[in-house]
mmCIF file of C-alpha atoms in Angstrom:
data_model
loop_
_atom_site.group_PDB
_atom_site.id
_atom_site.type_symbol
_atom_site.label_atom_id
_atom_site.label_comp_id
_atom_site.label_asym_id
_atom_site.label_seq_id
_atom_site.Cartn_x
_atom_site.Cartn_y
_atom_site.Cartn_z
ATOM 1 C CA UNK Z 13 76.066 111.327 125.759
ATOM 2 C CA UNK Z 14 72.978 109.103 125.602
ATOM 3 C CA UNK Z 15 73.863 106.880 122.647
ATOM 4 C CA UNK Z 16 70.375 105.400 122.363
ATOM 5 C CA UNK Z 17 68.718 108.815 122.268
ATOM 6 C CA UNK Z 18 71.255 110.130 119.766
ATOM 7 C CA UNK Z 19 70.608 107.124 117.538
ATOM 8 C CA UNK Z 20 66.839 107.649 117.688
ATOM 9 C CA UNK Z 21 67.239 111.332 116.822
ATOM 10 C CA UNK Z 22 69.448 110.494 113.850
ATOM 11 C CA UNK Z 23 67.040 107.856 112.548
ATOM 12 C CA UNK Z 24 64.030 110.149 112.983
ATOM 13 C CA UNK Z 25 65.820 112.888 111.042
ATOM 14 C CA UNK Z 26 65.824 110.720 107.920
ATOM 15 C CA UNK Z 27 62.077 111.167 107.446
ATOM 16 C CA UNK Z 28 59.187 108.705 107.236
ATOM 17 C CA UNK Z 29 59.533 108.084 103.489
ATOM 18 C CA UNK Z 30 63.218 107.141 103.694
ATOM 19 C CA UNK Z 31 62.602 104.964 106.746
ATOM 20 C CA UNK Z 32 59.736 103.133 105.049
ATOM 21 C CA UNK Z 33 61.919 102.536 102.000
ATOM 22 C CA UNK Z 34 64.764 101.227 104.174
ATOM 23 C CA UNK Z 35 62.400 98.915 106.055
ATOM 24 C CA UNK Z 36 60.943 97.542 102.809
ATOM 25 C CA UNK Z 37 64.412 96.914 101.382
ATOM 26 C CA UNK Z 38 65.630 95.173 104.540
ATOM 27 C CA UNK Z 39 62.531 93.023 104.980
ATOM 28 C CA UNK Z 40 62.605 92.062 101.304
ATOM 29 C CA UNK Z 41 66.253 91.088 101.692
ATOM 30 C CA UNK Z 42 65.284 88.651 104.429
ATOM 31 C CA UNK Z 43 62.719 87.024 102.146
ATOM 32 C CA UNK Z 44 65.371 86.723 99.421
ATOM 33 C CA UNK Z 45 67.217 84.251 101.661
ATOM 34 C CA UNK Z 46 64.226 81.903 101.515
ATOM 35 C CA UNK Z 47 63.642 82.328 97.783
ATOM 36 C CA UNK Z 48 67.348 81.689 97.114
ATOM 37 C CA UNK Z 49 67.083 78.371 98.946
ATOM 38 C CA UNK Z 50 63.911 77.318 97.142
ATOM 39 C CA UNK Z 51 65.269 78.244 93.704
ATOM 40 C CA UNK Z 52 68.490 76.331 94.430
ATOM 41 C CA UNK Z 53 66.388 73.310 95.406
ATOM 42 C CA UNK Z 54 64.382 73.510 92.166
ATOM 43 C CA UNK Z 55 67.549 73.697 90.055
ATOM 44 C CA UNK Z 56 68.995 70.713 91.937
ATOM 45 C CA UNK Z 57 65.852 68.668 91.313
ATOM 46 C CA UNK Z 58 65.919 69.628 87.633
ATOM 47 C CA UNK Z 59 69.514 68.434 87.227
ATOM 48 C CA UNK Z 60 68.873 65.181 89.088
ATOM 49 C CA UNK Z 61 65.611 64.290 87.333
ATOM 50 C CA UNK Z 62 66.863 65.263 83.853
ATOM 51 C CA UNK Z 63 69.883 62.958 84.143
ATOM 52 C CA UNK Z 64 72.222 65.442 82.457
ATOM 53 C CA UNK Z 65 75.241 64.510 84.550
ATOM 54 C CA UNK Z 66 74.632 60.795 84.010
ATOM 55 C CA UNK Z 67 74.580 61.342 80.243
ATOM 56 C CA UNK Z 68 77.777 63.371 80.421
ATOM 57 C CA UNK Z 69 79.530 60.726 82.519
ATOM 58 C CA UNK Z 70 78.706 58.116 79.876
ATOM 59 C CA UNK Z 71 80.373 60.262 77.224
ATOM 60 C CA UNK Z 72 83.425 60.760 79.459
ATOM 61 C CA UNK Z 73 83.804 57.083 80.321
ATOM 62 C CA UNK Z 74 87.302 56.864 78.802
ATOM 63 C CA UNK Z 75 88.628 59.940 80.585
ATOM 64 C CA UNK Z 76 90.588 59.810 83.818
ATOM 65 C CA UNK Z 77 88.758 60.024 87.125
ATOM 66 C CA UNK Z 78 90.052 63.509 87.962
ATOM 67 C CA UNK Z 79 89.105 64.824 84.506
ATOM 68 C CA UNK Z 80 85.608 63.361 84.770
ATOM 69 C CA UNK Z 81 85.128 64.848 88.222
ATOM 70 C CA UNK Z 82 86.303 68.269 87.071
ATOM 71 C CA UNK Z 83 84.070 68.318 83.983
ATOM 72 C CA UNK Z 84 80.985 66.992 85.793
ATOM 73 C CA UNK Z 85 81.446 69.608 88.514
ATOM 74 C CA UNK Z 86 82.053 72.378 86.007
ATOM 75 C CA UNK Z 87 78.973 71.517 83.942
ATOM 76 C CA UNK Z 88 76.739 71.533 87.013
ATOM 77 C CA UNK Z 89 78.198 74.750 88.424
ATOM 78 C CA UNK Z 90 77.968 76.612 85.108
ATOM 79 C CA UNK Z 91 74.595 75.111 84.233
ATOM 80 C CA UNK Z 92 72.986 75.959 87.563
ATOM 81 C CA UNK Z 93 74.409 79.476 87.415
ATOM 82 C CA UNK Z 94 72.895 80.042 83.967
ATOM 83 C CA UNK Z 95 69.553 78.552 85.039
ATOM 84 C CA UNK Z 96 69.306 81.005 87.928
ATOM 85 C CA UNK Z 97 70.288 84.048 85.841
ATOM 86 C CA UNK Z 98 66.730 85.486 85.728
ATOM 87 C CA UNK Z 99 66.615 85.417 89.526
ATOM 88 C CA UNK Z 100 70.113 86.912 89.732
ATOM 89 C CA UNK Z 101 69.043 89.744 87.429
ATOM 90 C CA UNK Z 102 66.072 90.514 89.649
ATOM 91 C CA UNK Z 103 67.829 90.280 93.017
ATOM 92 C CA UNK Z 104 71.251 91.616 92.063
ATOM 93 C CA UNK Z 105 70.465 94.226 89.391
ATOM 94 C CA UNK Z 106 66.824 95.243 88.962
ATOM 95 C CA UNK Z 107 66.034 95.416 92.670
ATOM 96 C CA UNK Z 108 69.173 97.392 93.468
ATOM 97 C CA UNK Z 109 68.346 99.929 90.752
ATOM 98 C CA UNK Z 110 64.701 100.123 91.867
ATOM 99 C CA UNK Z 111 65.837 101.184 95.344
ATOM 100 C CA UNK Z 112 68.358 103.659 93.944
ATOM 101 C CA UNK Z 113 71.316 101.695 95.277
ATOM 102 C CA UNK Z 114 72.926 101.153 91.880
ATOM 103 C CA UNK Z 115 73.160 102.815 88.469
ATOM 104 C CA UNK Z 116 75.125 100.031 86.809
ATOM 105 C CA UNK Z 117 74.052 99.420 83.182
ATOM 106 C CA UNK Z 118 72.651 95.967 82.430
ATOM 107 C CA UNK Z 119 75.440 95.216 79.948
ATOM 108 C CA UNK Z 120 78.145 95.936 82.512
ATOM 109 C CA UNK Z 121 76.325 93.883 85.148
ATOM 110 C CA UNK Z 122 76.119 90.907 82.778
ATOM 111 C CA UNK Z 123 79.790 91.287 81.831
ATOM 112 C CA UNK Z 124 80.881 91.203 85.459
ATOM 113 C CA UNK Z 125 78.434 88.386 86.256
ATOM 114 C CA UNK Z 126 79.915 86.309 83.421
ATOM 115 C CA UNK Z 127 83.471 86.911 84.603
ATOM 116 C CA UNK Z 128 82.616 86.199 88.238
ATOM 117 C CA UNK Z 129 80.716 83.042 87.315
ATOM 118 C CA UNK Z 130 83.574 81.749 85.167
ATOM 119 C CA UNK Z 131 86.172 82.321 87.894
ATOM 120 C CA UNK Z 132 84.089 80.852 90.710
ATOM 121 C CA UNK Z 133 83.041 77.820 88.624
ATOM 122 C CA UNK Z 134 86.637 76.998 87.666
ATOM 123 C CA UNK Z 135 87.864 77.387 91.254
ATOM 124 C CA UNK Z 136 85.004 75.359 92.717
ATOM 125 C CA UNK Z 137 85.328 72.583 90.117
ATOM 126 C CA UNK Z 138 89.021 72.311 90.968
ATOM 127 C CA UNK Z 139 88.161 72.225 94.682
ATOM 128 C CA UNK Z 140 85.684 69.382 94.179
ATOM 129 C CA UNK Z 141 88.287 67.309 92.348
ATOM 130 C CA UNK Z 142 90.130 67.336 95.674
ATOM 131 C CA UNK Z 143 86.956 66.695 97.680
ATOM 132 C CA UNK Z 144 86.013 63.585 95.707
ATOM 133 C CA UNK Z 145 89.600 62.298 95.776
ATOM 134 C CA UNK Z 146 89.572 62.584 99.581
ATOM 135 C CA UNK Z 147 86.141 60.981 99.720
ATOM 136 C CA UNK Z 148 87.521 57.874 98.039
ATOM 137 C CA UNK Z 149 90.805 57.665 99.953
ATOM 138 C CA UNK Z 150 90.265 58.769 103.544
ATOM 139 C CA UNK Z 151 87.312 56.683 104.676
ATOM 140 C CA UNK Z 152 84.906 57.904 107.341
ATOM 141 C CA UNK Z 153 87.098 60.872 108.250
ATOM 142 C CA UNK Z 154 86.798 62.354 104.752
ATOM 143 C CA UNK Z 155 84.798 65.321 106.028
ATOM 144 C CA UNK Z 156 87.635 66.451 108.317
ATOM 145 C CA UNK Z 157 90.197 66.131 105.510
ATOM 146 C CA UNK Z 158 87.925 68.158 103.231
ATOM 147 C CA UNK Z 159 87.656 70.818 105.928
ATOM 148 C CA UNK Z 160 91.444 71.070 105.824
ATOM 149 C CA UNK Z 161 91.334 71.310 102.040
ATOM 150 C CA UNK Z 162 88.788 74.120 102.341
ATOM 151 C CA UNK Z 163 91.099 75.956 104.750
ATOM 152 C CA UNK Z 164 93.978 75.763 102.283
ATOM 153 C CA UNK Z 165 91.752 76.893 99.411
ATOM 154 C CA UNK Z 166 90.313 79.831 101.330
ATOM 155 C CA UNK Z 167 93.776 80.982 102.398
ATOM 156 C CA UNK Z 168 94.916 80.875 98.790
ATOM 157 C CA UNK Z 169 91.909 82.861 97.579
ATOM 158 C CA UNK Z 170 92.255 85.425 100.383
ATOM 159 C CA UNK Z 171 95.963 85.852 99.675
ATOM 160 C CA UNK Z 172 95.660 86.157 95.901
ATOM 161 C CA UNK Z 173 92.210 87.788 95.673
ATOM 162 C CA UNK Z 174 93.367 91.411 96.091
ATOM 163 C CA UNK Z 175 96.243 90.818 93.676
ATOM 164 C CA UNK Z 176 94.656 88.773 90.879
ATOM 165 C CA UNK Z 177 90.861 88.677 91.186
ATOM 166 C CA UNK Z 178 89.600 92.004 92.546
ATOM 167 C CA UNK Z 179 91.491 94.074 89.911
ATOM 168 C CA UNK Z 180 89.475 92.255 87.234
ATOM 169 C CA UNK Z 181 86.324 93.983 88.509
ATOM 170 C CA UNK Z 182 87.549 97.334 89.796
ATOM 171 C CA UNK Z 183 90.496 99.687 89.481
ATOM 172 C CA UNK Z 184 92.442 100.160 92.732
ATOM 173 C CA UNK Z 185 94.713 103.167 93.222
ATOM 174 C CA UNK Z 186 96.512 104.861 96.114
ATOM 175 C CA UNK Z 187 94.360 107.558 97.671
ATOM 176 C CA UNK Z 188 95.340 110.980 96.307
ATOM 177 C CA UNK Z 189 96.490 113.847 98.545
ATOM 178 C CA UNK Z 190 93.689 115.884 100.102
ATOM 179 C CA UNK Z 191 91.507 116.108 103.230
ATOM 180 C CA UNK Z 192 90.353 112.493 102.939
ATOM 181 C CA UNK Z 193 93.891 111.157 102.560
ATOM 182 C CA UNK Z 194 95.120 113.295 105.466
ATOM 183 C CA UNK Z 195 92.344 112.046 107.746
ATOM 184 C CA UNK Z 196 92.762 108.391 106.824
ATOM 185 C CA UNK Z 197 96.549 108.501 107.073
ATOM 186 C CA UNK Z 198 96.163 109.753 110.626
ATOM 187 C CA UNK Z 199 93.661 107.016 111.484
ATOM 188 C CA UNK Z 200 95.859 104.342 109.924
ATOM 189 C CA UNK Z 201 98.919 105.596 111.783
ATOM 190 C CA UNK Z 202 97.048 105.504 115.110
ATOM 191 C CA UNK Z 203 95.978 101.917 114.378
ATOM 192 C CA UNK Z 204 99.450 100.787 113.325
ATOM 193 C CA UNK Z 205 98.505 100.239 109.675
ATOM 194 C CA UNK Z 206 100.966 101.303 106.940
ATOM 195 C CA UNK Z 207 99.445 104.162 104.940
ATOM 196 C CA UNK Z 208 100.324 102.357 101.700
ATOM 197 C CA UNK Z 209 97.709 99.737 102.611
ATOM 198 C CA UNK Z 210 94.804 102.189 102.036
ATOM 199 C CA UNK Z 211 93.360 102.340 98.518
ATOM 200 C CA UNK Z 212 90.456 103.896 96.647
ATOM 201 C CA UNK Z 213 88.547 101.927 93.996
ATOM 202 C CA UNK Z 214 85.813 102.727 91.475
ATOM 203 C CA UNK Z 215 83.014 101.258 93.572
ATOM 204 C CA UNK Z 216 80.556 103.655 91.917
ATOM 205 C CA UNK Z 217 80.682 101.274 88.961
ATOM 206 C CA UNK Z 218 78.527 98.816 90.905
ATOM 207 C CA UNK Z 219 76.908 100.812 93.716
ATOM 208 C CA UNK Z 220 75.692 104.304 94.554
ATOM 209 C CA UNK Z 221 76.385 103.686 98.244
ATOM 210 C CA UNK Z 222 79.537 104.705 100.021
ATOM 211 C CA UNK Z 223 81.257 101.626 101.356
ATOM 212 C CA UNK Z 224 84.668 100.296 102.244
ATOM 213 C CA UNK Z 225 86.169 96.854 102.776
ATOM 214 C CA UNK Z 226 89.157 95.054 104.179
ATOM 215 C CA UNK Z 227 90.532 92.147 102.167
ATOM 216 C CA UNK Z 228 93.585 89.973 101.793
ATOM 217 C CA UNK Z 229 95.907 88.389 104.317
ATOM 218 C CA UNK Z 230 99.585 88.840 104.996
ATOM 219 C CA UNK Z 231 101.347 90.930 102.385
ATOM 220 C CA UNK Z 232 98.144 91.359 100.338
ATOM 221 C CA UNK Z 233 96.003 92.759 103.182
ATOM 222 C CA UNK Z 234 94.539 96.192 102.522
ATOM 223 C CA UNK Z 235 91.728 98.616 103.304
ATOM 224 C CA UNK Z 236 89.869 99.981 100.270
ATOM 225 C CA UNK Z 237 87.259 102.746 100.102
ATOM 226 C CA UNK Z 238 84.822 103.394 97.271
ATOM 227 C CA UNK Z 239 85.319 106.486 95.133
ATOM 228 C CA UNK Z 240 81.861 107.573 96.336
ATOM 229 C CA UNK Z 241 83.870 108.871 99.302
ATOM 230 C CA UNK Z 242 85.358 111.526 97.028
ATOM 231 C CA UNK Z 243 82.076 112.371 95.313
ATOM 232 C CA UNK Z 244 79.176 112.581 97.736
ATOM 233 C CA UNK Z 245 80.174 111.403 101.226
ATOM 234 C CA UNK Z 246 81.110 113.851 103.962
ATOM 235 C CA UNK Z 247 84.484 113.611 105.666
ATOM 236 C CA UNK Z 248 82.804 112.429 108.877
ATOM 237 C CA UNK Z 249 81.060 109.652 106.942
ATOM 238 C CA UNK Z 250 84.326 108.614 105.319
ATOM 239 C CA UNK Z 251 86.092 108.498 108.683
ATOM 240 C CA UNK Z 252 83.269 106.514 110.291
ATOM 241 C CA UNK Z 253 82.965 103.879 107.558
ATOM 242 C CA UNK Z 254 86.714 103.498 107.032
ATOM 243 C CA UNK Z 255 87.258 103.381 110.798
ATOM 244 C CA UNK Z 256 84.880 100.435 110.921
ATOM 245 C CA UNK Z 257 87.011 98.590 108.339
ATOM 246 C CA UNK Z 258 90.254 99.530 110.090
ATOM 247 C CA UNK Z 259 88.737 97.906 113.170
ATOM 248 C CA UNK Z 260 88.330 94.645 111.241
ATOM 249 C CA UNK Z 261 91.947 94.885 110.096
ATOM 250 C CA UNK Z 262 93.420 95.618 113.534
ATOM 251 C CA UNK Z 263 91.295 93.116 115.468
ATOM 252 C CA UNK Z 264 92.130 90.261 113.097
ATOM 253 C CA UNK Z 265 88.534 89.649 112.053
ATOM 254 C CA UNK Z 266 89.707 88.358 108.678
ATOM 255 C CA UNK Z 267 91.434 85.449 110.423
ATOM 256 C CA UNK Z 268 88.454 84.912 112.713
ATOM 257 C CA UNK Z 269 86.127 84.821 109.713
ATOM 258 C CA UNK Z 270 88.455 82.331 108.030
ATOM 259 C CA UNK Z 271 88.431 80.072 111.079
ATOM 260 C CA UNK Z 272 84.657 80.256 111.414
ATOM 261 C CA UNK Z 273 84.181 79.532 107.705
ATOM 262 C CA UNK Z 274 86.389 76.438 107.899
ATOM 263 C CA UNK Z 275 84.494 75.238 110.972
ATOM 264 C CA UNK Z 276 81.122 75.679 109.265
ATOM 265 C CA UNK Z 277 82.326 74.006 106.060
ATOM 266 C CA UNK Z 278 83.666 71.054 108.054
ATOM 267 C CA UNK Z 279 80.367 70.726 109.927
ATOM 268 C CA UNK Z 280 78.585 70.944 106.584
ATOM 269 C CA UNK Z 281 80.633 68.047 105.231
ATOM 270 C CA UNK Z 282 79.880 66.083 108.415
ATOM 271 C CA UNK Z 283 76.163 66.630 107.858
ATOM 272 C CA UNK Z 284 76.591 65.491 104.246
ATOM 273 C CA UNK Z 285 78.239 62.306 105.535
ATOM 274 C CA UNK Z 286 75.278 61.619 107.821
ATOM 275 C CA UNK Z 287 72.397 62.715 105.596
ATOM 276 C CA UNK Z 288 73.494 62.261 101.975
ATOM 277 C CA UNK Z 289 71.809 58.924 101.292
ATOM 278 C CA UNK Z 290 68.433 60.100 102.590
ATOM 279 C CA UNK Z 291 68.547 63.398 100.699
ATOM 280 C CA UNK Z 292 69.653 61.641 97.502
ATOM 281 C CA UNK Z 293 66.735 59.234 97.802
ATOM 282 C CA UNK Z 294 64.284 62.092 98.364
ATOM 283 C CA UNK Z 295 65.586 63.942 95.303
ATOM 284 C CA UNK Z 296 65.565 60.829 93.116
ATOM 285 C CA UNK Z 297 69.331 60.421 92.710
ATOM 286 C CA UNK Z 298 71.073 57.039 92.669
ATOM 287 C CA UNK Z 299 74.597 58.516 92.743
ATOM 288 C CA UNK Z 300 76.831 57.372 95.589
ATOM 289 C CA UNK Z 301 78.383 59.940 97.891
ATOM 290 C CA UNK Z 302 81.814 59.391 96.283
ATOM 291 C CA UNK Z 303 80.390 59.874 92.767
ATOM 292 C CA UNK Z 304 80.648 63.355 91.262
ATOM 293 C CA UNK Z 305 77.221 62.831 89.673
ATOM 294 C CA UNK Z 306 75.910 63.450 93.186
ATOM 295 C CA UNK Z 307 77.384 66.954 93.448
ATOM 296 C CA UNK Z 308 73.951 68.636 93.139
ATOM 297 C CA UNK Z 309 72.758 66.573 96.116
ATOM 298 C CA UNK Z 310 75.945 67.232 98.110
ATOM 299 C CA UNK Z 311 75.653 70.999 97.639
#
């Protein structure tokens, strides 16, 4: 089999209109990366120049250091998330519907956005309490200590995510008996994965596309397929997409991704250590690196 020729034939069979639409969506997605960065920069400048965190710190002067750090972090994280909501609506909801990739009602999107934002803001604010404590206590090696803290936090989220967080957004159930279950049980058995680790979830709530994912670590690890698999995907498509995820599971890519994430976060903190003062000056902030008022600059 000539894999390259087979791939070309498959792509050509989609038709010029579908290919043009796919190219436009993909190219636009690349531009979104730049616009995301620029919008984040504008929000950061707005927070720094407006002095909102400075005013809040004055009001919290009698609170403990950890409490002040948590509240300053939380206000910035929630505030910046709300300020970027129009952009989020365009990129995450309107654009997806315009390309036919989602049918999610606006109300449901906003409900899930609110829940996701609340959870992530609380977790991140708690994380930064630890970051700023390490900044003050560990000297020049603070960035390495914070990398270790990030590793512990990511492990906790990956362990508990499938059990406590993901069920807040979707309903996960064991895959019912039928051709799909029979095929996936066989694939799981060949890969050495317990069949009770394969689930189906109501992914059609957010997306019209058939997808699957692998999540969790240790006892919480699992492979989950969208219910689109039972509605509009062929059995070959289900086997191909789920086989891809089983590959992640078997090859330990979750652990590799964790290790790479910790490495990148640690390098990011090292860059913060080297560049913070210059970036703070450029943005107009007088907050020291160890001061939670400087969180917008740090991020």
